[in-house]
């Protein structure tokens, strides 16, 4: 299959998992649209690395929780690149604002839900409508171990990610008959900015059957599989990438 | 956009995408009862009509349509409003 004009949007591609996923998607042959919110330098570096390696990538700024910004930026990009076909969406942008429920402000809760859950929804709604026209495509949502099992200190984040998992199953149900697949990846603890200040990391490693935390590339390879036709009979699923920390 | 152009455009899209005979596409045809569409098809229809006509429909208004005539009217209304803006 020629993937030449097939565009995959990766939200939050300026660092961490999104960066590794963007590079992997480009290596797989897709044209990658790397989204960032504030870190333009990181997104530009990602794009440059991809183009240097012979791949195709562009960067695009929008805040995923701002529907108007999301839609206007995407309309503009696809309007200006009329040969580009939106083929895949990877909803990876996400934030944490960890604290105990008793100490959690309304804004701590709202910000995390708006970015992780509303953001994923806005992007999915816009993208799936494009995919319905072509009757092909995929969405991969970045969930989390917290969304599968809950986690003290992360009520907001866990709720957002559990929501993402349920939303994935629901949409998979709606668009499966049009050949569009919607799946989730649920990472455990992966080495990125998000996890650099986790307390008791050494202690936690002892509870991971594989005895180490994961690398972003180890999540990117599972995303690559779910995006590919190798996973053509999978939809509505959540694949855990957690070193065995939780057996789903 | 002229009403007849809208009607023709919508009919063409529906016959191509949903394999519906042109003779079935009358204004009083009920989308679900007469054309055999279901709610998932309605979403598809919305997407294809927006693509074909370039008219962006209000989702809440679209949810109220029952017959093909309602669809023609809605697209014509939104299309004339967007011309005024
Ligand atoms: N690392 C882990 O252990 C782990 C585990 C489970 C799940 N996850 C999930 O994996 C995803 C990526 O996390 P990560 O570890 O790679 O985190 P990260 O290094 O902090 O990167 C987060 C990315 O999200 C982007 N982002 C944040 N808010 C945004 C917004 N409002 N609009 C657009 N982009 C926004 C950031 O862009 P800017 O910097 O440009 O603002 C950045 O590129 C998240 O959904 C996270 O919940 C991570």
mmCIF file of C-alpha atoms in Angstrom, chain B:
data_model
loop_
_atom_site.group_PDB
_atom_site.id
_atom_site.type_symbol
_atom_site.label_atom_id
_atom_site.label_comp_id
_atom_site.label_asym_id
_atom_site.label_seq_id
_atom_site.Cartn_x
_atom_site.Cartn_y
_atom_site.Cartn_z
ATOM 1 C CA UNK B 1 -26.795 28.262 -4.232
ATOM 2 C CA UNK B 2 -30.003 27.766 -6.169
ATOM 3 C CA UNK B 3 -32.498 25.366 -4.614
ATOM 4 C CA UNK B 4 -32.570 23.053 -7.644
ATOM 5 C CA UNK B 5 -28.777 22.777 -7.606
ATOM 6 C CA UNK B 6 -28.921 21.844 -3.942
ATOM 7 C CA UNK B 7 -31.584 19.221 -4.576
ATOM 8 C CA UNK B 8 -29.620 17.731 -7.479
ATOM 9 C CA UNK B 9 -26.365 17.728 -5.517
ATOM 10 C CA UNK B 10 -27.921 16.018 -2.525
ATOM 11 C CA UNK B 11 -29.716 13.441 -4.675
ATOM 12 C CA UNK B 12 -26.536 12.645 -6.552
ATOM 13 C CA UNK B 13 -24.626 12.159 -3.301
ATOM 14 C CA UNK B 14 -27.331 9.962 -1.821
ATOM 15 C CA UNK B 15 -27.662 7.767 -4.869
ATOM 16 C CA UNK B 16 -23.884 7.319 -5.092
ATOM 17 C CA UNK B 17 -23.175 6.786 -1.412
ATOM 18 C CA UNK B 18 -26.229 4.831 -0.352
ATOM 19 C CA UNK B 19 -27.099 3.137 -3.621
ATOM 20 C CA UNK B 20 -30.592 4.606 -3.586
ATOM 21 C CA UNK B 21 -32.541 4.769 -6.860
ATOM 22 C CA UNK B 22 -33.105 8.369 -8.005
ATOM 23 C CA UNK B 23 -36.860 7.638 -8.289
ATOM 24 C CA UNK B 24 -37.012 7.079 -4.527
ATOM 25 C CA UNK B 25 -35.496 10.481 -3.790
ATOM 26 C CA UNK B 26 -38.594 12.626 -3.438
ATOM 27 C CA UNK B 27 -39.071 15.493 -0.974
ATOM 28 C CA UNK B 28 -41.627 13.573 1.074
ATOM 29 C CA UNK B 29 -39.451 10.456 1.379
ATOM 30 C CA UNK B 30 -38.864 9.726 5.064
ATOM 31 C CA UNK B 31 -35.168 9.083 5.669
ATOM 32 C CA UNK B 32 -35.628 6.130 7.976
ATOM 33 C CA UNK B 33 -38.993 4.630 6.955
ATOM 34 C CA UNK B 34 -38.850 5.113 3.175
ATOM 35 C CA UNK B 35 -35.138 5.235 2.375
ATOM 36 C CA UNK B 36 -34.117 2.639 4.955
ATOM 37 C CA UNK B 37 -31.372 4.780 6.427
ATOM 38 C CA UNK B 38 -30.456 4.494 10.098
ATOM 39 C CA UNK B 39 -28.920 7.008 12.475
ATOM 40 C CA UNK B 40 -25.360 5.992 11.575
ATOM 41 C CA UNK B 41 -26.198 6.539 7.911
ATOM 42 C CA UNK B 42 -27.554 9.956 8.843
ATOM 43 C CA UNK B 43 -24.109 10.952 10.115
ATOM 44 C CA UNK B 44 -22.583 9.725 6.870
ATOM 45 C CA UNK B 45 -25.191 11.662 4.939
ATOM 46 C CA UNK B 46 -24.390 14.840 6.864
ATOM 47 C CA UNK B 47 -20.674 14.440 6.151
ATOM 48 C CA UNK B 48 -21.177 13.763 2.442
ATOM 49 C CA UNK B 49 -23.654 16.603 1.955
ATOM 50 C CA UNK B 50 -21.329 19.036 3.715
ATOM 51 C CA UNK B 51 -18.505 17.862 1.488
ATOM 52 C CA UNK B 52 -20.558 18.114 -1.692
ATOM 53 C CA UNK B 53 -22.249 21.455 -1.031
ATOM 54 C CA UNK B 54 -19.592 23.132 1.094
ATOM 55 C CA UNK B 55 -22.405 24.063 3.491
ATOM 56 C CA UNK B 56 -21.704 23.523 7.201
ATOM 57 C CA UNK B 57 -24.823 22.383 8.957
ATOM 58 C CA UNK B 58 -25.774 22.920 12.539
ATOM 59 C CA UNK B 59 -25.817 19.513 14.213
ATOM 60 C CA UNK B 60 -28.809 20.336 16.394
ATOM 61 C CA UNK B 61 -30.840 21.481 13.397
ATOM 62 C CA UNK B 62 -29.793 18.437 11.419
ATOM 63 C CA UNK B 63 -31.035 16.159 14.180
ATOM 64 C CA UNK B 64 -34.564 17.472 13.561
ATOM 65 C CA UNK B 65 -34.787 16.517 9.880
ATOM 66 C CA UNK B 66 -37.186 13.712 9.031
ATOM 67 C CA UNK B 67 -37.760 13.769 5.290
ATOM 68 C CA UNK B 68 -35.537 14.437 2.336
ATOM 69 C CA UNK B 69 -37.465 17.691 1.811
ATOM 70 C CA UNK B 70 -36.371 18.794 5.320
ATOM 71 C CA UNK B 71 -32.766 18.153 4.283
ATOM 72 C CA UNK B 72 -33.123 20.230 1.076
ATOM 73 C CA UNK B 73 -34.705 23.067 3.064
ATOM 74 C CA UNK B 74 -32.062 23.032 5.771
ATOM 75 C CA UNK B 75 -29.171 23.092 3.311
ATOM 76 C CA UNK B 76 -30.838 25.857 1.296
ATOM 77 C CA UNK B 77 -31.460 27.883 4.457
ATOM 78 C CA UNK B 78 -27.910 27.530 5.796
ATOM 79 C CA UNK B 79 -26.513 28.222 2.352
ATOM 80 C CA UNK B 80 -28.468 31.479 1.959
ATOM 81 C CA UNK B 81 -27.546 32.583 5.486
ATOM 82 C CA UNK B 82 -23.852 32.024 4.878
ATOM 83 C CA UNK B 83 -24.138 34.149 1.725
ATOM 84 C CA UNK B 84 -25.567 37.010 3.780
ATOM 85 C CA UNK B 85 -22.738 36.899 6.316
#
